[in-house]
Structures are given as structure tokens and as C-alpha cells.
Short mmCIF file of N, CA and C in Angstrom, two decimals:
data_model
loop_
_atom_site.label_atom_id
_atom_site.label_comp_id
_atom_site.label_asym_id
_atom_site.label_seq_id
_atom_site.Cartn_x
_atom_site.Cartn_y
_atom_site.Cartn_z
N MET A 253 42.03 103.58 168.88
CA MET A 253 42.07 102.26 168.62
C MET A 253 41.25 101.41 169.86
N ASP A 254 40.51 100.31 169.50
CA ASP A 254 39.96 99.69 170.61
C ASP A 254 40.88 98.62 170.90
N ASN A 255 40.70 97.81 172.11
CA ASN A 255 41.49 96.85 172.57
C ASN A 255 41.88 95.66 171.65
N ARG A 256 40.86 95.40 170.78
CA ARG A 256 40.93 94.28 169.82
C ARG A 256 41.95 94.65 168.75
N THR A 257 42.00 95.79 168.32
CA THR A 257 42.73 96.25 167.26
C THR A 257 44.39 96.47 167.98
N VAL A 258 44.43 96.67 169.07
CA VAL A 258 45.79 96.89 169.92
C VAL A 258 46.13 95.44 169.86
N LEU A 259 45.40 94.44 170.38
CA LEU A 259 45.90 93.12 170.48
C LEU A 259 46.37 92.41 169.22
N ASN A 260 45.81 92.72 168.06
CA ASN A 260 45.96 92.26 166.83
C ASN A 260 47.24 92.86 166.30
N ALA A 261 47.38 94.15 166.69
CA ALA A 261 48.88 94.73 166.23
C ALA A 261 49.92 94.22 167.05
N PHE A 262 49.83 93.68 168.39
CA PHE A 262 50.77 93.19 168.89
C PHE A 262 50.91 91.69 168.61
N SER A 263 49.91 91.17 168.05
CA SER A 263 50.04 89.67 167.72
C SER A 263 50.88 89.70 166.30
N ILE A 264 50.61 90.61 165.46
CA ILE A 264 51.42 90.71 164.20
C ILE A 264 52.79 91.08 164.51
N LEU A 265 53.08 91.94 165.43
CA LEU A 265 54.38 92.30 165.76
C LEU A 265 55.07 91.18 166.35
N GLY A 266 54.41 90.29 167.14
CA GLY A 266 55.19 89.17 167.88
C GLY A 266 55.46 88.29 166.83
N VAL A 267 54.71 88.05 165.88
CA VAL A 267 54.97 87.05 164.62
C VAL A 267 56.21 87.55 163.91
N MET A 268 56.25 88.93 163.78
CA MET A 268 57.35 89.27 162.89
C MET A 268 58.68 89.33 163.65
N ALA A 269 58.55 89.57 165.08
CA ALA A 269 59.86 89.27 165.84
C ALA A 269 60.36 88.11 165.96
N LEU A 270 59.69 86.97 165.91
CA LEU A 270 59.99 85.53 166.06
C LEU A 270 60.67 85.14 165.06
N SER A 271 62.08 84.65 165.23
CA SER A 271 62.92 84.19 164.13
C SER A 271 62.99 82.75 164.17
N GLY A 272 62.96 82.12 163.02
CA GLY A 272 63.09 80.62 162.81
C GLY A 272 64.62 80.34 163.30
N CYS A 273 64.61 79.18 164.40
CA CYS A 273 65.76 78.81 164.98
C CYS A 273 66.65 79.98 165.30
N GLY A 274 66.23 80.93 165.90
CA GLY A 274 66.91 82.09 166.29
C GLY A 274 66.78 82.35 167.81
N ALA A 275 67.82 82.90 168.39
CA ALA A 275 67.75 83.42 169.55
C ALA A 275 67.28 84.80 169.76
N LEU A 276 66.44 85.03 170.52
CA LEU A 276 65.96 86.49 170.68
C LEU A 276 65.86 86.98 172.40
N THR A 277 65.96 88.28 172.28
CA THR A 277 66.01 88.82 173.68
C THR A 277 64.58 88.83 174.21
N PRO A 278 64.56 88.59 175.57
CA PRO A 278 63.29 88.48 176.30
C PRO A 278 62.16 89.46 175.63
N SER A 279 62.66 90.85 175.31
CA SER A 279 61.70 91.63 174.75
C SER A 279 61.15 91.44 173.51
N GLN A 280 61.90 90.73 172.74
CA GLN A 280 61.59 90.23 171.36
C GLN A 280 60.76 88.78 171.24
N ALA A 281 60.87 88.22 172.27
CA ALA A 281 60.52 86.85 172.25
C ALA A 281 59.00 86.57 172.50
N VAL A 282 58.26 86.99 171.47
CA VAL A 282 56.90 86.77 171.66
C VAL A 282 56.51 85.57 170.77
N LEU A 283 55.57 84.66 171.34
CA LEU A 283 55.26 83.71 170.72
C LEU A 283 54.43 83.80 169.71
N PRO A 284 54.23 82.83 168.63
CA PRO A 284 53.36 82.85 167.63
C PRO A 284 51.81 82.88 168.11
N VAL A 285 51.04 83.58 167.20
CA VAL A 285 49.51 83.40 167.40
C VAL A 285 49.32 82.02 167.60
N GLY A 286 48.53 81.68 168.76
CA GLY A 286 47.87 80.38 168.85
C GLY A 286 48.72 79.47 169.56
N ALA A 287 49.97 79.89 169.88
CA ALA A 287 50.83 78.78 170.59
C ALA A 287 50.46 78.64 172.05
N VAL A 288 50.64 77.37 172.35
CA VAL A 288 49.91 77.02 173.93
C VAL A 288 50.95 76.12 174.37
N PRO A 289 51.30 76.23 175.63
CA PRO A 289 52.29 75.67 176.54
C PRO A 289 51.82 73.99 176.57
N VAL A 290 52.76 73.08 176.18
CA VAL A 290 52.59 71.71 176.45
C VAL A 290 53.99 71.38 177.53
N ALA A 291 53.63 70.23 178.07
CA ALA A 291 54.49 69.50 179.04
C ALA A 291 55.39 68.67 178.23
N ALA A 292 56.69 68.65 178.69
CA ALA A 292 57.78 67.79 177.97
C ALA A 292 57.33 66.40 178.25
N SER A 293 57.02 65.65 177.05
CA SER A 293 56.57 64.24 177.38
C SER A 293 57.68 63.20 177.47
N ALA A 294 57.41 62.06 177.81
CA ALA A 294 58.61 61.04 177.96
C ALA A 294 59.30 60.92 176.64
N THR A 295 58.51 60.96 175.57
CA THR A 295 59.29 60.85 174.46
C THR A 295 60.15 62.12 174.15
N TYR A 296 59.75 63.22 174.62
CA TYR A 296 60.68 64.56 174.58
C TYR A 296 61.84 64.31 175.34
N ARG A 297 61.62 63.77 176.34
CA ARG A 297 62.90 63.24 177.55
C ARG A 297 64.05 62.41 176.71
N GLU A 298 63.39 61.35 176.02
CA GLU A 298 64.22 60.37 175.33
C GLU A 298 64.87 61.09 174.30
N TRP A 299 64.28 62.00 173.53
CA TRP A 299 64.85 62.50 172.35
C TRP A 299 65.80 63.55 172.93
N PHE A 300 65.73 64.37 174.12
CA PHE A 300 66.72 65.03 174.56
C PHE A 300 67.93 64.32 175.14
N ALA A 301 67.74 63.13 175.66
CA ALA A 301 68.89 62.27 175.90
C ALA A 301 69.65 61.99 174.52
N ARG A 302 68.89 61.49 173.54
CA ARG A 302 69.58 61.07 172.36
C ARG A 302 70.45 62.25 171.71
N THR A 303 69.92 63.38 171.90
CA THR A 303 70.37 64.69 171.39
C THR A 303 71.71 65.07 172.17
N GLU A 304 71.60 64.87 173.56
CA GLU A 304 72.95 65.10 174.17
C GLU A 304 73.89 63.92 173.82
N ALA A 305 73.57 62.78 173.69
CA ALA A 305 74.60 61.78 173.40
C ALA A 305 75.27 62.15 172.03
N CYS A 306 74.43 62.28 170.74
CA CYS A 306 75.00 62.60 169.58
C CYS A 306 75.83 63.87 169.55
N SER A 307 75.50 64.91 170.46
CA SER A 307 76.24 66.16 170.37
C SER A 307 77.54 66.17 171.29
N GLY A 308 77.39 65.33 172.29
CA GLY A 308 78.50 65.51 173.39
C GLY A 308 78.22 66.52 174.13
N ARG A 309 76.94 67.26 174.25
CA ARG A 309 76.83 68.27 175.18
C ARG A 309 75.73 67.92 176.03
N THR A 310 75.66 68.37 177.29
CA THR A 310 74.71 68.22 178.16
C THR A 310 74.05 69.55 178.66
N GLY A 311 72.70 69.39 179.02
CA GLY A 311 71.96 70.39 179.55
C GLY A 311 70.90 70.07 180.44
N SER A 312 69.69 70.70 180.68
CA SER A 312 68.59 70.33 181.55
C SER A 312 67.35 70.78 180.80
N LEU A 313 66.77 69.63 180.63
CA LEU A 313 65.24 69.53 179.92
C LEU A 313 64.61 70.56 180.86
N ALA A 314 64.74 70.59 182.00
CA ALA A 314 63.71 71.55 183.01
C ALA A 314 64.06 73.06 182.60
N THR A 315 64.84 73.42 182.14
CA THR A 315 65.03 74.88 181.42
C THR A 315 64.39 75.15 180.24
N VAL A 316 63.66 73.98 179.62
CA VAL A 316 62.91 74.12 178.29
C VAL A 316 61.49 74.30 178.64
N GLN A 317 60.89 75.27 178.13
CA GLN A 317 59.28 75.17 178.07
C GLN A 317 59.02 75.05 176.55
N PHE A 318 58.15 73.92 176.37
CA PHE A 318 57.60 73.73 174.88
C PHE A 318 56.24 74.32 174.82
N TYR A 319 56.18 74.79 173.49
CA TYR A 319 54.84 75.21 173.06
C TYR A 319 54.52 74.67 171.63
N VAL A 320 53.28 74.52 171.35
CA VAL A 320 52.80 73.93 170.34
C VAL A 320 51.76 74.91 169.66
N VAL A 321 51.63 75.18 168.46
CA VAL A 321 50.77 75.80 167.72
C VAL A 321 49.59 74.61 167.00
N PRO A 322 48.60 74.40 167.61
CA PRO A 322 47.97 73.46 167.34
C PRO A 322 47.44 73.33 165.83
N GLY A 323 47.22 72.35 165.13
CA GLY A 323 46.66 72.11 164.07
C GLY A 323 47.17 72.79 162.78
N VAL A 324 48.36 73.09 162.72
CA VAL A 324 49.09 73.84 161.68
C VAL A 324 50.31 73.22 161.29
N GLU A 325 50.45 73.14 159.88
CA GLU A 325 51.82 72.71 159.31
C GLU A 325 52.92 73.66 159.67
N THR A 326 52.78 74.94 159.47
CA THR A 326 53.80 75.96 159.93
C THR A 326 53.06 77.08 160.57
N PHE A 327 54.09 77.92 161.07
CA PHE A 327 53.61 79.15 161.65
C PHE A 327 54.45 80.30 161.15
N GLU A 328 53.83 81.54 161.18
CA GLU A 328 54.65 82.57 160.61
C GLU A 328 55.59 83.06 161.22
N THR A 329 56.73 83.47 161.05
CA THR A 329 57.71 84.18 161.60
C THR A 329 58.49 85.26 160.64
N ARG A 330 59.07 86.19 161.13
CA ARG A 330 59.74 87.23 160.32
C ARG A 330 60.56 86.67 159.16
N ASP A 331 61.05 85.58 159.40
CA ASP A 331 61.87 84.76 158.49
C ASP A 331 61.10 83.76 157.40
N GLY A 332 59.67 83.87 157.69
CA GLY A 332 58.86 83.11 156.90
C GLY A 332 58.21 81.98 157.57
N PRO A 333 57.43 81.19 156.97
CA PRO A 333 56.93 79.92 157.71
C PRO A 333 57.97 79.04 158.14
N GLN A 334 57.75 78.55 159.42
CA GLN A 334 58.69 77.51 160.15
C GLN A 334 57.79 76.31 160.65
N VAL A 335 58.51 75.41 160.98
CA VAL A 335 57.80 74.16 161.56
C VAL A 335 58.28 73.97 163.14
N GLY A 336 59.33 74.72 163.42
CA GLY A 336 59.97 74.80 164.74
C GLY A 336 60.71 76.03 164.86
N VAL A 337 60.94 76.38 166.17
CA VAL A 337 61.75 77.55 166.52
C VAL A 337 62.22 77.31 167.85
N TRP A 338 63.57 77.85 168.18
CA TRP A 338 63.94 77.96 169.49
C TRP A 338 64.16 79.51 169.80
N ILE A 339 63.92 79.67 170.93
CA ILE A 339 64.00 81.19 171.42
C ILE A 339 64.75 80.80 172.81
N GLY A 340 66.17 81.42 172.75
CA GLY A 340 67.04 81.46 173.90
C GLY A 340 66.97 82.61 174.80
N GLU A 341 66.60 82.47 176.04
CA GLU A 341 66.63 83.78 176.84
C GLU A 341 67.56 83.53 178.10
N GLY A 342 68.65 83.90 178.00
CA GLY A 342 69.61 83.69 179.38
C GLY A 342 69.56 82.15 179.65
N ALA A 343 69.09 81.72 180.81
CA ALA A 343 69.35 80.31 181.27
C ALA A 343 68.08 79.47 180.71
N SER A 344 67.01 80.19 180.18
CA SER A 344 65.80 79.49 179.82
C SER A 344 65.75 79.46 178.54
N HIS A 345 65.01 78.54 177.98
CA HIS A 345 64.65 78.28 176.55
C HIS A 345 63.29 78.03 176.23
N ARG A 346 62.65 78.45 175.00
CA ARG A 346 61.33 77.98 174.40
C ARG A 346 61.59 77.29 173.33
N ILE A 347 60.81 76.51 173.20
CA ILE A 347 60.51 75.74 171.86
C ILE A 347 59.21 75.75 171.32
N VAL A 348 58.99 76.14 170.18
CA VAL A 348 57.67 76.32 169.53
C VAL A 348 57.73 75.24 168.29
N ILE A 349 56.72 74.41 168.29
CA ILE A 349 56.42 73.50 167.21
C ILE A 349 55.30 73.55 166.67
N ALA A 350 55.07 73.55 165.17
CA ALA A 350 53.91 73.59 164.60
C ALA A 350 53.22 72.22 164.90
N GLY A 351 51.94 72.26 165.22
CA GLY A 351 51.16 71.21 165.84
C GLY A 351 51.19 69.89 164.97
N ASN A 352 51.38 70.03 163.63
CA ASN A 352 51.45 68.76 162.75
C ASN A 352 52.90 68.19 162.89
N TYR A 353 53.77 68.82 163.58
CA TYR A 353 55.21 68.40 163.65
C TYR A 353 55.69 67.92 165.12
N GLN A 354 54.59 68.23 166.12
CA GLN A 354 54.99 68.01 167.65
C GLN A 354 55.39 66.52 167.75
N GLY A 355 55.02 65.44 167.00
CA GLY A 355 55.67 64.19 167.16
C GLY A 355 56.62 63.96 166.02
N ASN A 356 57.23 64.71 165.45
CA ASN A 356 58.24 64.50 164.40
C ASN A 356 59.66 64.69 165.26
N GLU A 357 60.21 63.45 165.49
CA GLU A 357 61.65 63.38 166.22
C GLU A 357 62.55 64.34 165.68
N MET A 358 62.88 64.43 164.36
CA MET A 358 63.87 65.28 163.85
C MET A 358 63.49 66.78 164.05
N VAL A 359 62.30 67.32 163.99
CA VAL A 359 61.99 68.73 164.05
C VAL A 359 62.33 69.10 165.69
N VAL A 360 61.76 68.29 166.57
CA VAL A 360 61.86 68.42 168.08
C VAL A 360 63.36 68.48 168.34
N ARG A 361 64.06 67.38 168.02
CA ARG A 361 65.56 67.21 168.26
C ARG A 361 66.44 68.36 167.69
N HIS A 362 65.87 68.85 166.52
CA HIS A 362 66.60 69.87 165.87
C HIS A 362 66.77 71.15 166.79
N GLU A 363 65.43 71.68 167.29
CA GLU A 363 65.28 72.58 168.34
C GLU A 363 66.01 72.26 169.56
N LEU A 364 66.10 71.22 169.95
CA LEU A 364 66.70 70.73 171.39
C LEU A 364 68.09 70.97 171.02
N LEU A 365 68.75 70.56 170.03
CA LEU A 365 70.21 70.95 169.70
C LEU A 365 70.49 72.22 169.80
N HIS A 366 69.66 73.22 169.21
CA HIS A 366 69.90 74.58 169.52
C HIS A 366 69.99 74.85 170.99
N THR A 367 69.11 74.29 171.87
CA THR A 367 69.15 74.45 173.18
C THR A 367 70.43 74.01 174.00
N LEU A 368 70.96 72.75 173.58
CA LEU A 368 72.11 72.43 173.91
C LEU A 368 73.45 73.19 173.37
N LEU A 369 73.39 73.81 172.26
CA LEU A 369 74.34 74.55 171.69
C LEU A 369 74.29 75.96 172.27
N ARG A 370 73.15 76.34 172.55
CA ARG A 370 72.76 77.68 173.07
C ARG A 370 73.21 78.73 171.85
N GLN A 371 72.72 78.39 170.71
CA GLN A 371 73.20 79.28 169.63
C GLN A 371 72.37 79.21 168.43
N THR A 372 72.29 80.15 167.60
CA THR A 372 71.43 80.22 166.34
C THR A 372 72.41 79.69 165.36
N GLY A 373 71.99 79.52 164.08
CA GLY A 373 72.76 78.69 163.16
C GLY A 373 72.86 77.36 163.19
N HIS A 374 73.30 76.60 162.10
CA HIS A 374 73.43 75.45 162.11
C HIS A 374 74.81 74.69 161.82
N PRO A 375 75.85 74.92 162.68
CA PRO A 375 77.15 74.24 162.66
C PRO A 375 76.90 72.94 161.95
N GLU A 376 77.67 72.61 161.03
CA GLU A 376 77.58 71.49 160.29
C GLU A 376 78.01 70.08 161.14
N GLU A 377 79.09 70.56 161.86
CA GLU A 377 79.66 69.52 162.76
C GLU A 377 78.56 68.91 163.59
N TYR A 378 77.67 69.71 164.27
CA TYR A 378 76.59 69.27 165.03
C TYR A 378 75.17 68.84 164.25
N PHE A 379 74.72 69.77 163.47
CA PHE A 379 73.46 69.42 162.71
C PHE A 379 73.55 68.36 161.74
N VAL A 380 74.68 68.32 161.11
CA VAL A 380 74.72 67.25 159.87
C VAL A 380 75.71 66.22 160.43
N ASN A 381 77.01 66.36 160.82
CA ASN A 381 77.92 65.21 160.98
C ASN A 381 77.58 64.40 162.13
N ARG A 382 77.29 64.98 163.47
CA ARG A 382 77.11 64.38 164.68
C ARG A 382 75.78 63.85 164.82
N CYS A 383 74.76 64.68 164.53
CA CYS A 383 73.35 64.36 165.06
C CYS A 383 72.54 63.95 163.81
N ARG A 384 72.97 64.51 162.69
CA ARG A 384 71.94 64.51 161.49
C ARG A 384 70.49 65.01 161.74
N LEU A 385 70.52 66.20 161.96
CA LEU A 385 69.31 66.83 162.38
C LEU A 385 69.00 67.97 161.50
N THR A 386 69.33 67.88 159.98
CA THR A 386 68.58 68.63 159.11
C THR A 386 67.81 67.68 158.19
N TRP A 387 66.77 68.29 157.46
CA TRP A 387 66.15 67.48 156.50
C TRP A 387 66.71 66.56 155.80
N GLU A 388 67.86 67.10 155.13
CA GLU A 388 68.77 66.35 154.16
C GLU A 388 69.57 65.14 154.99
N SER A 389 70.15 65.43 155.99
CA SER A 389 70.98 64.56 156.65
C SER A 389 70.03 63.28 157.37
N TRP A 390 68.88 63.74 158.03
CA TRP A 390 68.06 63.08 158.40
C TRP A 390 67.32 61.86 157.47
N ASN A 391 67.11 62.39 156.33
CA ASN A 391 66.39 61.57 155.29
C ASN A 391 67.44 60.57 154.72
N SER A 392 68.86 61.12 154.75
CA SER A 392 69.96 60.10 154.19
C SER A 392 70.32 59.01 155.21
N GLY A 393 69.96 59.31 156.59
CA GLY A 393 70.58 58.56 157.39
C GLY A 393 69.51 57.77 158.30
N HIS A 394 68.22 57.94 157.79
CA HIS A 394 67.18 57.13 158.60
C HIS A 394 66.31 56.26 157.35
#
């Protein structure tokens, strides 16, 4: 196999290893193809503060590295297409957002809530009742 074939194989494996809204171990936490790092904007800092307030949890945005897959509606994961994903690795976190959603408050805050809770899954107490960070609860409350 040439280097290009090997890189393509690793890219495919990386996408298969990435779980939508899931925590992965560092060895599994391969970013989606095309993901690029972005700085936490002032808007993201504001959204983090709102998510801390509604959840009653605190954290450090400095532990979060944001990535965007530019120009896409979704990106592929082993669980199918996603608009966002949280990858927890010990004390650090990575959030990947589809480019078309990088300015969507609900999508970004949904992943930030995973960071604050440090868990996968969507406990109703936090995602629906307290913060309204599911598609259904967001649309019914805004």
C-alpha cells in the first residue's frame, strides 16, 4: 500500500471511531475528515456561561478545543451523520461542529453541556428540563 492508501484507511477508521455526542478514549478520538481547530469566540464564551447557569455546573472553557468541519451540514460518525460531537479525554475536551452549525447556539451549547456533565447520553433533567438543549425542547422554548 502507498502512503495515500494508508492515510485514507486511517481517515475512514477515524470517522468510524468517532461517536456522536460520545466520550472516547484518546486512542479512539480521531477527528472527522476535514476538521480544523477554531478559537473559542466571545459568543462561545457567552454560551458557555449560559450553559453553566442553566445546568448549575461549572467548568473551564480553557479545557475545550473546538473544531469545525467547514462547509458541511453534517459529518459522518460510526453512529451516522452528526451536526456536533463531544469527545471527552480526561481533563480535556474536544467539540466538533459541522460548519453550517458553528453559529447555532443550541448545537454548540448542547456539546458544551456534555463537557460540563462530563458524560455521554442526554439526561432529561439537564438536556430538556434545565437547559432545553435538544431540538424538541429548544424549539418549544424559543
